[in-house]
Amino acid sequence: MHRPTLLRSLRLTGALSAAAFAVAVATAVPAAAHAEVEAEGARALDQNVELTFSAESESASAGISKLEVILPKGITPQDVTYEGGPKGWKFAPTGRGYTVSGPKLAVGEDAEHAVTVRQLPDAKELVFKTLQTYSDGRVDRWIGLEEEAEGDGHGHGHPAPRLELKAAAPGAELVSPSPPDEPTTSAPTPGTASSEPAAEKSPTEAVADNSKNDDGMPMAAPLGIGAVVLVLVAGAWWFRNRRSGSA
């Protein structure tokens, strides 16, 4: 083979190899991304277990700004305590789990946070479906179940974070559910004044109260006695005048 022909062949082979490598890298990066949950040595029915979540960034132009975690059956939002996450991010319970959100992270930076669960349910495995939102509005849906996780790394092919649990420790029992975060009213303490105003008396009751003197005797009794005395005095005066006229 002539030297110019050999050089052209080498250049063509090198260009094809570089292109193939670039395509392989471009297609491999999205598939390698994932979201995970970890809790070393976690067992079913364990109490006060710290879970660490990590979600990898898949965007080349926007930063992660929010994660929504959907809790599995047996764990309620009231059972979860936020331990920490990206700087400036806040924790908020939802109807089906919780969110952690705040200032967008740097492009390509993964989002990690930790929570403590009051008690893990009696199960072999827990699935924490996660929605990962970027500053440009894009959402990665880490919700794929095991049979869906063998996709192409996009859409529902994103596998949900899963936590395998060891068997419960001997004697471990399910504790009572967490009390709901609702205000409660307590009965007044004996011997203390009630905060509620006393009921106002009706006009009839007020008149009845005013018709009594300090001894509890109705005012009508003295009035009746006075009337009888007046009648007796008038009768005596009339009888005396009549006798004087007859004499």
mmCIF file of C-alpha atoms in Angstrom:
data_model
loop_
_atom_site.group_PDB
_atom_site.id
_atom_site.type_symbol
_atom_site.label_atom_id
_atom_site.label_comp_id
_atom_site.label_asym_id
_atom_site.label_seq_id
_atom_site.Cartn_x
_atom_site.Cartn_y
_atom_site.Cartn_z
ATOM 1 C CA MET A 1 0.000 0.000 0.000
ATOM 2 C CA HIS A 2 1.351 3.401 -0.912
ATOM 3 C CA ARG A 3 2.224 5.748 1.962
ATOM 4 C CA PRO A 4 -0.459 8.402 1.159
ATOM 5 C CA THR A 5 -3.113 5.692 1.013
ATOM 6 C CA LEU A 6 -1.978 4.278 4.362
ATOM 7 C CA LEU A 7 -2.114 7.691 6.005
ATOM 8 C CA ARG A 8 -5.626 8.307 4.705
ATOM 9 C CA SER A 9 -6.749 4.917 6.053
ATOM 10 C CA LEU A 10 -5.286 5.639 9.480
ATOM 11 C CA ARG A 11 -6.941 9.048 9.626
ATOM 12 C CA LEU A 12 -10.318 7.554 8.628
ATOM 13 C CA THR A 13 -10.018 4.780 11.233
ATOM 14 C CA GLY A 14 -9.158 7.306 13.935
ATOM 15 C CA ALA A 15 -12.094 9.532 13.059
ATOM 16 C CA LEU A 16 -14.535 6.632 13.121
ATOM 17 C CA SER A 17 -13.176 5.432 16.479
ATOM 18 C CA ALA A 18 -13.558 8.902 18.002
ATOM 19 C CA ALA A 19 -17.107 9.207 16.716
ATOM 20 C CA ALA A 20 -18.031 5.791 18.062
ATOM 21 C CA PHE A 21 -16.543 6.669 21.467
ATOM 22 C CA ALA A 22 -18.479 9.936 21.593
ATOM 23 C CA VAL A 23 -21.746 8.180 20.772
ATOM 24 C CA ALA A 24 -21.083 5.529 23.426
ATOM 25 C CA VAL A 25 -20.400 8.153 26.090
ATOM 26 C CA ALA A 26 -23.436 10.217 25.129
ATOM 27 C CA THR A 27 -25.761 7.228 25.344
ATOM 28 C CA ALA A 28 -24.184 5.771 28.484
ATOM 29 C CA VAL A 29 -24.393 8.895 30.692
ATOM 30 C CA PRO A 30 -28.201 9.073 30.991
ATOM 31 C CA ALA A 31 -28.461 5.335 31.652
ATOM 32 C CA ALA A 32 -25.870 5.557 34.423
ATOM 33 C CA ALA A 33 -27.777 8.225 36.355
ATOM 34 C CA HIS A 34 -29.935 7.032 39.219
ATOM 35 C CA ALA A 35 -31.607 7.883 42.521
ATOM 36 C CA GLU A 36 -30.899 5.881 45.659
ATOM 37 C CA VAL A 37 -31.862 5.504 49.304
ATOM 38 C CA GLU A 38 -29.536 4.003 51.903
ATOM 39 C CA ALA A 39 -29.785 2.937 55.543
ATOM 40 C CA GLU A 40 -27.010 0.619 56.588
ATOM 41 C CA GLY A 41 -28.232 -2.505 58.373
ATOM 42 C CA ALA A 42 -31.877 -1.430 58.373
ATOM 43 C CA ARG A 43 -34.348 -4.028 59.635
ATOM 44 C CA ALA A 44 -38.102 -4.219 59.548
ATOM 45 C CA LEU A 45 -39.751 -2.523 62.565
ATOM 46 C CA ASP A 46 -36.523 -0.666 63.449
ATOM 47 C CA GLN A 47 -37.165 2.673 65.127
ATOM 48 C CA ASN A 48 -35.559 6.084 64.532
ATOM 49 C CA VAL A 49 -33.819 5.029 61.332
ATOM 50 C CA GLU A 50 -31.908 7.625 59.306
ATOM 51 C CA LEU A 51 -32.384 7.339 55.547
ATOM 52 C CA THR A 52 -30.007 9.043 53.105
ATOM 53 C CA PHE A 53 -31.333 9.914 49.641
ATOM 54 C CA SER A 54 -29.268 10.864 46.598
ATOM 55 C CA ALA A 55 -30.503 11.898 43.156
ATOM 56 C CA GLU A 56 -28.079 12.373 40.284
ATOM 57 C CA SER A 57 -28.363 15.307 37.930
ATOM 58 C CA GLU A 58 -29.106 14.533 34.275
ATOM 59 C CA SER A 59 -29.311 18.081 32.951
ATOM 60 C CA ALA A 60 -26.442 19.862 31.207
ATOM 61 C CA SER A 61 -28.085 23.287 31.500
ATOM 62 C CA ALA A 62 -30.153 23.479 34.722
ATOM 63 C CA GLY A 63 -29.685 22.718 38.405
ATOM 64 C CA ILE A 64 -31.889 20.584 40.663
ATOM 65 C CA SER A 65 -34.275 22.736 42.729
ATOM 66 C CA LYS A 66 -36.724 20.276 44.325
ATOM 67 C CA LEU A 67 -37.226 16.633 45.247
ATOM 68 C CA GLU A 68 -40.601 15.120 46.075
ATOM 69 C CA VAL A 69 -40.502 11.771 47.860
ATOM 70 C CA ILE A 70 -43.616 9.589 47.876
ATOM 71 C CA LEU A 71 -43.603 7.493 51.047
ATOM 72 C CA PRO A 72 -44.380 3.756 50.922
ATOM 73 C CA LYS A 73 -47.267 2.175 52.807
ATOM 74 C CA GLY A 74 -46.602 2.078 56.535
ATOM 75 C CA ILE A 75 -44.776 5.442 56.737
ATOM 76 C CA THR A 76 -46.694 8.720 57.069
ATOM 77 C CA PRO A 77 -45.376 12.279 56.703
ATOM 78 C CA GLN A 78 -45.781 12.701 60.487
ATOM 79 C CA ASP A 79 -43.287 9.841 60.966
ATOM 80 C CA VAL A 80 -40.512 11.721 59.110
ATOM 81 C CA THR A 81 -38.051 14.234 60.570
ATOM 82 C CA TYR A 82 -35.781 16.259 58.292
ATOM 83 C CA GLU A 83 -32.099 15.950 59.186
ATOM 84 C CA GLY A 84 -30.464 18.036 56.468
ATOM 85 C CA GLY A 85 -29.848 18.613 52.788
ATOM 86 C CA PRO A 86 -28.528 21.206 50.350
ATOM 87 C CA LYS A 87 -27.872 24.642 51.846
ATOM 88 C CA GLY A 88 -31.023 26.747 52.026
ATOM 89 C CA TRP A 89 -33.392 23.880 51.228
ATOM 90 C CA LYS A 90 -36.564 23.439 53.290
ATOM 91 C CA PHE A 91 -38.634 20.393 54.242
ATOM 92 C CA ALA A 92 -42.426 20.338 53.783
ATOM 93 C CA PRO A 93 -44.838 17.403 54.333
ATOM 94 C CA THR A 94 -47.397 16.626 51.625
ATOM 95 C CA GLY A 95 -50.465 14.433 51.398
ATOM 96 C CA ARG A 96 -48.420 11.512 50.097
ATOM 97 C CA GLY A 97 -44.921 12.183 51.442
ATOM 98 C CA TYR A 98 -42.761 15.277 51.574
ATOM 99 C CA THR A 99 -40.680 17.709 49.518
ATOM 100 C CA VAL A 100 -37.256 19.254 50.023
ATOM 101 C CA SER A 101 -36.597 22.314 47.906
ATOM 102 C CA GLY A 102 -34.670 25.550 47.729
ATOM 103 C CA PRO A 103 -32.123 27.465 45.662
ATOM 104 C CA LYS A 104 -31.119 25.605 42.521
ATOM 105 C CA LEU A 105 -27.938 23.567 42.729
ATOM 106 C CA ALA A 106 -25.040 24.015 40.349
ATOM 107 C CA VAL A 107 -25.453 22.388 36.947
ATOM 108 C CA GLY A 108 -24.429 18.750 37.231
ATOM 109 C CA GLU A 109 -24.502 18.714 41.060
ATOM 110 C CA ASP A 110 -26.357 15.792 42.661
ATOM 111 C CA ALA A 111 -28.993 16.391 45.350
ATOM 112 C CA GLU A 112 -28.609 14.608 48.685
ATOM 113 C CA HIS A 113 -30.668 14.820 51.862
ATOM 114 C CA ALA A 114 -31.366 12.780 54.992
ATOM 115 C CA VAL A 115 -34.449 12.112 57.102
ATOM 116 C CA THR A 116 -35.197 10.053 60.203
ATOM 117 C CA VAL A 117 -38.186 7.691 60.149
ATOM 118 C CA ARG A 118 -39.969 7.019 63.444
ATOM 119 C CA GLN A 119 -40.365 3.302 62.621
ATOM 120 C CA LEU A 120 -39.938 1.219 59.490
ATOM 121 C CA PRO A 121 -42.901 -0.975 58.514
ATOM 122 C CA ASP A 122 -42.837 -4.749 58.642
ATOM 123 C CA ALA A 123 -41.758 -5.354 55.037
ATOM 124 C CA LYS A 124 -38.939 -6.902 53.032
ATOM 125 C CA GLU A 125 -38.457 -3.916 50.739
ATOM 126 C CA LEU A 126 -39.514 -0.268 50.596
ATOM 127 C CA VAL A 127 -39.923 1.783 47.411
ATOM 128 C CA PHE A 128 -39.593 5.586 47.592
ATOM 129 C CA LYS A 129 -40.836 7.025 44.298
ATOM 130 C CA THR A 130 -39.151 10.376 43.680
ATOM 131 C CA LEU A 131 -39.860 13.345 41.400
ATOM 132 C CA GLN A 132 -36.766 15.436 40.667
ATOM 133 C CA THR A 133 -37.405 19.000 39.432
ATOM 134 C CA TYR A 134 -34.865 21.273 37.746
ATOM 135 C CA SER A 135 -34.705 25.055 37.667
ATOM 136 C CA ASP A 136 -35.926 25.095 34.037
ATOM 137 C CA GLY A 137 -39.066 23.093 34.902
ATOM 138 C CA ARG A 138 -37.843 19.707 33.710
ATOM 139 C CA VAL A 139 -38.878 16.754 35.887
ATOM 140 C CA ASP A 140 -37.103 13.405 36.154
ATOM 141 C CA ARG A 141 -39.547 10.778 37.366
ATOM 142 C CA TRP A 142 -37.721 8.162 39.451
ATOM 143 C CA ILE A 143 -40.820 6.000 39.779
ATOM 144 C CA GLY A 144 -40.074 2.855 37.785
ATOM 145 C CA LEU A 145 -40.772 -0.438 39.512
ATOM 146 C CA GLU A 146 -38.556 -3.479 39.084
ATOM 147 C CA GLU A 147 -40.348 -4.717 35.978
ATOM 148 C CA GLU A 148 -40.143 -1.225 34.425
ATOM 149 C CA ALA A 149 -36.575 -0.401 35.387
ATOM 150 C CA GLU A 150 -35.079 -2.167 32.372
ATOM 151 C CA GLY A 151 -36.042 0.692 30.054
ATOM 152 C CA ASP A 152 -33.746 2.957 28.094
ATOM 153 C CA GLY A 153 -32.994 5.234 31.051
ATOM 154 C CA HIS A 154 -35.725 7.744 30.191
ATOM 155 C CA GLY A 155 -39.335 8.351 31.180
ATOM 156 C CA HIS A 156 -40.806 5.536 33.250
ATOM 157 C CA GLY A 157 -37.561 3.605 32.809
ATOM 158 C CA HIS A 158 -36.104 5.609 35.735
ATOM 159 C CA PRO A 159 -35.972 3.090 38.609
ATOM 160 C CA ALA A 160 -37.412 4.257 41.934
ATOM 161 C CA PRO A 161 -35.117 4.263 44.983
ATOM 162 C CA ARG A 162 -35.470 0.952 46.821
ATOM 163 C CA LEU A 163 -34.435 -0.070 50.335
ATOM 164 C CA GLU A 164 -34.104 -3.745 51.212
ATOM 165 C CA LEU A 165 -34.806 -4.581 54.852
ATOM 166 C CA LYS A 166 -33.532 -7.419 56.969
ATOM 167 C CA ALA A 167 -35.964 -9.452 59.050
ATOM 168 C CA ALA A 168 -37.268 -7.757 62.187
ATOM 169 C CA ALA A 169 -35.315 -8.275 65.386
ATOM 170 C CA PRO A 170 -36.751 -10.849 67.834
ATOM 171 C CA GLY A 171 -39.445 -9.226 69.962
ATOM 172 C CA ALA A 172 -39.762 -6.141 67.762
ATOM 173 C CA GLU A 173 -43.304 -4.788 67.679
ATOM 174 C CA LEU A 174 -45.187 -2.129 65.799
ATOM 175 C CA VAL A 175 -45.512 1.004 67.932
ATOM 176 C CA SER A 176 -48.656 3.092 68.020
ATOM 177 C CA PRO A 177 -49.179 5.445 65.068
ATOM 178 C CA SER A 178 -47.873 8.987 65.248
ATOM 179 C CA PRO A 179 -50.489 11.428 66.580
ATOM 180 C CA PRO A 180 -51.884 13.804 63.934
ATOM 181 C CA ASP A 181 -50.652 17.393 63.934
ATOM 182 C CA GLU A 182 -53.989 18.874 64.953
ATOM 183 C CA PRO A 183 -54.682 21.316 67.785
ATOM 184 C CA THR A 184 -56.512 19.804 70.712
ATOM 185 C CA THR A 185 -58.637 21.464 73.399
ATOM 186 C CA SER A 186 -58.242 20.379 76.992
ATOM 187 C CA ALA A 187 -60.821 20.480 79.746
ATOM 188 C CA PRO A 188 -60.417 23.331 82.274
ATOM 189 C CA THR A 189 -58.341 22.456 85.306
ATOM 190 C CA PRO A 190 -60.453 22.018 88.459
ATOM 191 C CA GLY A 191 -60.311 25.112 90.634
ATOM 192 C CA THR A 192 -59.532 27.502 87.767
ATOM 193 C CA ALA A 193 -61.903 29.982 86.220
ATOM 194 C CA SER A 194 -63.325 29.097 82.861
ATOM 195 C CA SER A 195 -62.216 31.238 79.930
ATOM 196 C CA GLU A 196 -65.775 31.249 78.565
ATOM 197 C CA PRO A 197 -68.036 34.143 79.646
ATOM 198 C CA ALA A 198 -70.959 33.284 81.880
ATOM 199 C CA ALA A 199 -74.280 32.919 80.127
ATOM 200 C CA GLU A 200 -76.435 36.018 80.283
ATOM 201 C CA LYS A 201 -79.704 35.733 82.142
ATOM 202 C CA SER A 202 -82.952 36.020 80.269
ATOM 203 C CA PRO A 203 -85.280 38.959 81.077
ATOM 204 C CA THR A 204 -87.654 36.591 82.863
ATOM 205 C CA GLU A 205 -84.847 35.301 85.093
ATOM 206 C CA ALA A 206 -83.688 38.858 85.801
ATOM 207 C CA VAL A 207 -87.207 39.913 86.872
ATOM 208 C CA ALA A 208 -87.496 36.836 89.071
ATOM 209 C CA ASP A 209 -84.194 37.644 90.751
ATOM 210 C CA ASN A 210 -85.184 41.279 91.346
ATOM 211 C CA SER A 211 -88.467 40.242 92.923
ATOM 212 C CA LYS A 212 -86.619 38.703 95.884
ATOM 213 C CA ASN A 213 -85.205 40.500 98.903
ATOM 214 C CA ASP A 214 -81.913 39.629 100.567
ATOM 215 C CA ASP A 215 -83.569 36.884 102.643
ATOM 216 C CA GLY A 216 -84.899 35.119 99.605
ATOM 217 C CA MET A 217 -88.524 36.173 100.413
ATOM 218 C CA PRO A 218 -90.574 37.304 97.416
ATOM 219 C CA MET A 219 -91.415 41.029 97.408
ATOM 220 C CA ALA A 220 -95.116 40.149 96.983
ATOM 221 C CA ALA A 221 -95.299 38.862 100.590
ATOM 222 C CA PRO A 222 -94.586 42.218 102.333
ATOM 223 C CA LEU A 223 -96.909 43.994 99.919
ATOM 224 C CA GLY A 224 -99.732 41.574 100.762
ATOM 225 C CA ILE A 225 -99.208 42.031 104.502
ATOM 226 C CA GLY A 226 -99.299 45.826 104.122
ATOM 227 C CA ALA A 227 -102.552 45.644 102.215
ATOM 228 C CA VAL A 228 -104.168 43.534 104.939
ATOM 229 C CA VAL A 229 -103.056 46.033 107.624
ATOM 230 C CA LEU A 230 -104.509 48.928 105.654
ATOM 231 C CA VAL A 231 -107.814 47.105 105.291
ATOM 232 C CA LEU A 232 -107.950 46.405 109.040
ATOM 233 C CA VAL A 233 -107.151 50.029 109.924
ATOM 234 C CA ALA A 234 -109.770 51.339 107.482
ATOM 235 C CA GLY A 235 -112.329 48.923 108.859
ATOM 236 C CA ALA A 236 -111.621 49.946 112.421
ATOM 237 C CA TRP A 237 -111.909 53.658 111.530
ATOM 238 C CA TRP A 238 -115.227 53.087 109.742
ATOM 239 C CA PHE A 239 -116.627 51.011 112.607
ATOM 240 C CA ARG A 240 -115.654 53.701 115.188
ATOM 241 C CA ASN A 241 -117.238 56.518 113.141
ATOM 242 C CA ARG A 242 -120.428 54.529 112.736
ATOM 243 C CA ARG A 243 -120.724 54.007 116.504
ATOM 244 C CA SER A 244 -120.095 57.705 117.138
ATOM 245 C CA GLY A 245 -122.930 58.619 114.704
ATOM 246 C CA SER A 246 -125.337 56.218 116.303
ATOM 247 C CA ALA A 247 -124.683 57.636 119.762
#
